[in-house]
Short mmCIF file of C-alpha atoms in Angstrom, two decimals:
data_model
loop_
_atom_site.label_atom_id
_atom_site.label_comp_id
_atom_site.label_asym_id
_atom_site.label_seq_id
_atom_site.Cartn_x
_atom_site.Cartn_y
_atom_site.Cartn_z
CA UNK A 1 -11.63 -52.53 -70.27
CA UNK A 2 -13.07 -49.07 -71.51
CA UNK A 3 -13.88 -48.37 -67.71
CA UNK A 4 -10.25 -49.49 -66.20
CA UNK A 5 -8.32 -47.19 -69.66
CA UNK A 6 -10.13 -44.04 -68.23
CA UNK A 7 -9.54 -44.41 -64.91
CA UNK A 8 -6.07 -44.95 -65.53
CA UNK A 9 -5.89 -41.85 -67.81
CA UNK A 10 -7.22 -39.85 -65.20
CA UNK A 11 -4.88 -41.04 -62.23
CA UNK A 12 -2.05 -41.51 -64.22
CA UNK A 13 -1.85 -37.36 -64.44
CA UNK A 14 -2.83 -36.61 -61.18
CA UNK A 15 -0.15 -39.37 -59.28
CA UNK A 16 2.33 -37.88 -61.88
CA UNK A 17 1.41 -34.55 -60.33
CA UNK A 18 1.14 -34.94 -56.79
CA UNK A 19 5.31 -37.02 -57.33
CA UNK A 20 6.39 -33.77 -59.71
CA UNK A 21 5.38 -31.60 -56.44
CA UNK A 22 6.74 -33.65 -54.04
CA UNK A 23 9.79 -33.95 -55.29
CA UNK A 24 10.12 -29.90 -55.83
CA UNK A 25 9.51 -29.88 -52.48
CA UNK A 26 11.72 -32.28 -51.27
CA UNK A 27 14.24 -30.79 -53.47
CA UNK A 28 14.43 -27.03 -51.89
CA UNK A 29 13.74 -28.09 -48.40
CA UNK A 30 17.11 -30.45 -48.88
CA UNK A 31 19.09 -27.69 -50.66
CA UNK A 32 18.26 -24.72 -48.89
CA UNK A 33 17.42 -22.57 -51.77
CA UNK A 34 15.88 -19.55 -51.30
CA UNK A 35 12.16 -18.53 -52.02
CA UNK A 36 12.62 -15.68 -53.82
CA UNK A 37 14.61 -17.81 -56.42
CA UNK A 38 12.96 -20.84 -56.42
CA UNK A 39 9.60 -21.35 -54.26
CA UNK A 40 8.76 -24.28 -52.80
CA UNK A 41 5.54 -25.89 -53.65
CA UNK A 42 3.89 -25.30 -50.47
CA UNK A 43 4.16 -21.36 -50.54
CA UNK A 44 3.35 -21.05 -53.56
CA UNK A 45 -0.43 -23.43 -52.85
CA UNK A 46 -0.23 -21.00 -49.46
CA UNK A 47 -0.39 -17.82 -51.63
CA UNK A 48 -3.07 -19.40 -53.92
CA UNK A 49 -5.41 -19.57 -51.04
CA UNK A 50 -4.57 -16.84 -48.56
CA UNK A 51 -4.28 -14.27 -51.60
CA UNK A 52 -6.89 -15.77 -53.83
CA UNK A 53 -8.81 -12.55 -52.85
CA UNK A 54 -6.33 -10.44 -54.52
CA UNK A 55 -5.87 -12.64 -57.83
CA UNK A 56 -9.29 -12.81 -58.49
CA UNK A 57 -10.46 -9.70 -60.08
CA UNK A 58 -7.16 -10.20 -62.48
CA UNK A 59 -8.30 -13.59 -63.04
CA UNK A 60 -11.31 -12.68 -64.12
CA UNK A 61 -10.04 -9.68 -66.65
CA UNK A 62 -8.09 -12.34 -68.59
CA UNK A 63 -10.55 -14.63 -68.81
CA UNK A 64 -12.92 -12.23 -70.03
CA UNK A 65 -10.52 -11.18 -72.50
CA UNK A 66 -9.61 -14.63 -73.48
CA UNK A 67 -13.52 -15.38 -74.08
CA UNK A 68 -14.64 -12.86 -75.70
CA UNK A 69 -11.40 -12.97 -78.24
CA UNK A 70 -12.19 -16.93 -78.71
CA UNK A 71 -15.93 -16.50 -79.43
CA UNK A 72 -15.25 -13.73 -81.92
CA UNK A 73 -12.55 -15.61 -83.77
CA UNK A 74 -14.39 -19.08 -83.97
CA UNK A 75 -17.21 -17.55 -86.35
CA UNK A 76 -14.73 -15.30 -88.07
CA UNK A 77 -12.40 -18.02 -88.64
CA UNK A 78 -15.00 -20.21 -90.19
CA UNK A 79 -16.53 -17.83 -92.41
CA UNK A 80 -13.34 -16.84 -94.19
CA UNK A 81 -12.03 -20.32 -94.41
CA UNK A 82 -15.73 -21.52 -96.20
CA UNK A 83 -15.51 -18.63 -98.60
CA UNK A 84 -11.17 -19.53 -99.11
CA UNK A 85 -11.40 -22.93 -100.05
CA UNK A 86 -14.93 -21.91 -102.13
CA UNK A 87 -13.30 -19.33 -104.28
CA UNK A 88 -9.60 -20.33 -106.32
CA UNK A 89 -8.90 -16.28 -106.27
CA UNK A 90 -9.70 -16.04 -102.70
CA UNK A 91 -7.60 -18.71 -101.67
CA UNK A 92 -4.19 -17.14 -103.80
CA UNK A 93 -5.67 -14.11 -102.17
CA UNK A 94 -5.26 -14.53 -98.97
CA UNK A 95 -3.39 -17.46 -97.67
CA UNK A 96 -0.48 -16.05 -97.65
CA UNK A 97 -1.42 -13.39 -95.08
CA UNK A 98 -3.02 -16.14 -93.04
CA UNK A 99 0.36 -18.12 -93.25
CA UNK A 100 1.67 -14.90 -92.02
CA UNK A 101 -0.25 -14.25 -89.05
CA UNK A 102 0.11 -17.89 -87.95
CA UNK A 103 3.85 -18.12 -87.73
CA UNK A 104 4.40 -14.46 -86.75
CA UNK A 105 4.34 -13.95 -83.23
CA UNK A 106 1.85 -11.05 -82.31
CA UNK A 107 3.62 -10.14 -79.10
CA UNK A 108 6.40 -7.95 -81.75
CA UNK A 109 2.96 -6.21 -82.98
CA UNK A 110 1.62 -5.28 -79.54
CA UNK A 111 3.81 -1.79 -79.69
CA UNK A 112 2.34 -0.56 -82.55
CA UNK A 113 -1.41 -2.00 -81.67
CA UNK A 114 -0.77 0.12 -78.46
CA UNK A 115 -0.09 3.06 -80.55
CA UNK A 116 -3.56 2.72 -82.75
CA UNK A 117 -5.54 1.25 -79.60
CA UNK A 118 -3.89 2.46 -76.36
CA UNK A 119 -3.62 -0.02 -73.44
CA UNK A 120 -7.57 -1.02 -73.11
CA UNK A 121 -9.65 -4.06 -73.39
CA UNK A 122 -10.33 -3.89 -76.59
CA UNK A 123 -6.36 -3.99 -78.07
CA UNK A 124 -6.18 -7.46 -75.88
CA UNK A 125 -9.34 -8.74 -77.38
CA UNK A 126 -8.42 -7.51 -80.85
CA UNK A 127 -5.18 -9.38 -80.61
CA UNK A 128 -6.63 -12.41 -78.80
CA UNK A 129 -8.82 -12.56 -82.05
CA UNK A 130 -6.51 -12.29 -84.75
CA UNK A 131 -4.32 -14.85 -83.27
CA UNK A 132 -7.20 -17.46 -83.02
CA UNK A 133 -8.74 -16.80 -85.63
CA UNK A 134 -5.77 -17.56 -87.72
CA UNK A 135 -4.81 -21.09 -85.45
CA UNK A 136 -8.48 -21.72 -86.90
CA UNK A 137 -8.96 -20.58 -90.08
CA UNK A 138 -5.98 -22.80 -91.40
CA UNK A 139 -7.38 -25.95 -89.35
CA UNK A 140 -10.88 -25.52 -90.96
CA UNK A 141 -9.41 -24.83 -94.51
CA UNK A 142 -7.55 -28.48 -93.93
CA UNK A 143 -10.84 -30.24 -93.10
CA UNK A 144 -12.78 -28.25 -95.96
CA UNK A 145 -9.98 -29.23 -98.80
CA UNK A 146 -10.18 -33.18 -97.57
CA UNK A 147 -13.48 -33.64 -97.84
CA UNK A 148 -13.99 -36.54 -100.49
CA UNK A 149 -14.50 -35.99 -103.76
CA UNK A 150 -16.79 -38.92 -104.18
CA UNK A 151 -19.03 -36.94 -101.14
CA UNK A 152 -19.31 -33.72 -102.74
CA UNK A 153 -20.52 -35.41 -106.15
CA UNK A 154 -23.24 -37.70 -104.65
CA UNK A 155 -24.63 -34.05 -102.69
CA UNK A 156 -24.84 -32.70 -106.61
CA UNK A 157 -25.93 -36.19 -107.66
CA UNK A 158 -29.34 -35.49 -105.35
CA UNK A 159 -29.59 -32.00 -106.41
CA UNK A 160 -28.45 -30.52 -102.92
CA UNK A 161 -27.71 -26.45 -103.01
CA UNK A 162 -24.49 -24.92 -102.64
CA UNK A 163 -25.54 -24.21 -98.52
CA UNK A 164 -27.16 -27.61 -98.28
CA UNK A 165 -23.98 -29.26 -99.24
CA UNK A 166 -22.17 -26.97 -97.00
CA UNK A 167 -24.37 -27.45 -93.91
CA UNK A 168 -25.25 -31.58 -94.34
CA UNK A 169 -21.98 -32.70 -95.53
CA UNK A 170 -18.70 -30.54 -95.86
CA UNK A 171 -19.27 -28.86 -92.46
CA UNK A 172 -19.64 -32.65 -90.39
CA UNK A 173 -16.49 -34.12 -92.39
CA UNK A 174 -14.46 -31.50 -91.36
CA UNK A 175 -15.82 -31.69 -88.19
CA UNK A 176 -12.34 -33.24 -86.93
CA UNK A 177 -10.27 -30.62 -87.94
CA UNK A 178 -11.88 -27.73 -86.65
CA UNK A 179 -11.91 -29.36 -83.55
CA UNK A 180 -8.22 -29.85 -83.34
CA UNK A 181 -8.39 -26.10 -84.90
CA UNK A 182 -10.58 -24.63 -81.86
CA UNK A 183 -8.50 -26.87 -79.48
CA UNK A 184 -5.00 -24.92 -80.58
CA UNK A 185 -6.75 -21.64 -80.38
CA UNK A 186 -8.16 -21.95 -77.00
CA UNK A 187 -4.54 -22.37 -76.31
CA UNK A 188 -3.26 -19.64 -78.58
CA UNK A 189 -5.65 -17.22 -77.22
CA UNK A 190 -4.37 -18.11 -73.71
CA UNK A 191 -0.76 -17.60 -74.16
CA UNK A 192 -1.34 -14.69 -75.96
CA UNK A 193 -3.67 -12.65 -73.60
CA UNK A 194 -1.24 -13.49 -71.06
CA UNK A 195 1.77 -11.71 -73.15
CA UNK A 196 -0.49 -8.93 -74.06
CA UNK A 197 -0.91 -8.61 -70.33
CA UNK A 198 2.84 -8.44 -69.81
CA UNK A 199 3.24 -5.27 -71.79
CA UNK A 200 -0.44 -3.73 -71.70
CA UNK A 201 -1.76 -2.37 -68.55
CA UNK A 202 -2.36 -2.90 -64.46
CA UNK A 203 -4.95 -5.70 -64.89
CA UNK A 204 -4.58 -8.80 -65.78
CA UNK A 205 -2.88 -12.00 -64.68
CA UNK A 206 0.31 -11.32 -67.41
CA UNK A 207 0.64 -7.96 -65.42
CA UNK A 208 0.28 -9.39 -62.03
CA UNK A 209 3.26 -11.78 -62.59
CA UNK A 210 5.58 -8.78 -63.93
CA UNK A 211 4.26 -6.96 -61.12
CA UNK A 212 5.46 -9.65 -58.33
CA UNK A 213 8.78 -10.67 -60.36
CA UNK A 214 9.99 -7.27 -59.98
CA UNK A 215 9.43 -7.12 -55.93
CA UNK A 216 11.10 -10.41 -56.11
CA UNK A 217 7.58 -12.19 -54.80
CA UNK A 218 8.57 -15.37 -56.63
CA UNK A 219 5.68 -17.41 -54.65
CA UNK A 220 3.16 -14.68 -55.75
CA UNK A 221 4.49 -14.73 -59.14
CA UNK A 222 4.54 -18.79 -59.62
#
């Protein structure tokens, strides 16, 4: 039963995909529309392979900057959401900021980053991080605040250290949540490199599809 539920969940997307594109297809071959408005599938699959040459290095500048942003923000995000729901003060501190740079969007604060930081690596990373970091720090300050009670007294019941609590039981019962936490920022940090891209800079997948949009290259640009 287990074996027939994934191999169903892993068909089930890819028949869904192959029907999506063959009914784009389908669709602009019967209506005549024109590429540069709407390409069809096939051009745009022909441009991933006979340009893949000239997307790579692009490719791999946003990926870079999406890494290095996520890795940076994962222990970040951690560390300030342990010390937040460990310290009252902290928490009245500083949540609301956190609040703040989770439902702002950054790409209104990439001007004035480009100002401070000009239009290098390091302003993409830099707002790669605080975007995940955020997505995280409030999914890991959910998991941390649930923990049960009746869990953190029987860790004090055997005499277990502030760290050794942290380490043997808080950190693997919130284990869930900064999953689902690490999950949306991988996704966050995505979007948001891309948008940085759009307004930052020759390199970069976000400035590629500007780039193409604007010489009406609508295959390139899909």
């Amino acid at each position: 039963m287990k074996t027939k539920s994934r191999i169903t969940s892993i068909v089930a997307p890819v028949v869904t995909f192959v029907l999506i594109f063959v009914a784009w297809e389908i669709a602009c071959r019967v209506t005549g529309v024109p590429s540069w408005f709407v390409p069809k599938p096939s051009e745009i699959f022909h441009s991933m392979v006979v340009d893949f040459q000239v997307y790579l290095p692009h490719i791999l500048v946003t990926l870079q900057c999406v890494l290095i942003g996520f890795l940076i923000a994962i222990p970040v995000g951690l560390i300030v959401s342990t010390l937040i729901t460990s310290f009252p003060l902290l928490n009245a501190a500083m949540s609301p900021y956190i609040t703040f740079l989770v439902t702002t969007p950054l790409i209104s604060l990439i001007p004035l980053l480009m100002l401070a930081m000009g239009y290098g690596m390091s302003m993409r990373i830099t707002v790669v991080v605080i975007q995940a970091f955020a997505v995280i720090n409030m999914n890991a300050c959910t998991g941390f605040n649930n923990v049960p009670t009746i869990r953190r007294e029987l860790m004090q019941s055997v005499g277990a250290s502030r760290l050794q609590t942290y380490w043997k039981m808080i950190l693997p019962s919130a284990a869930t949540d900064i999953i689902t936490g690490l999950r949306l920022a991988a996704i966050f940090a995505t979007t948001t490199c891309i948008s940085v891209e759009y307004n930052a800079g020759n390199t970069g997948l976000g400035s590629q599809i500007i780039k193409y949009s604007q010489y009406m290259k609508t295959p390139e640009s899909f």
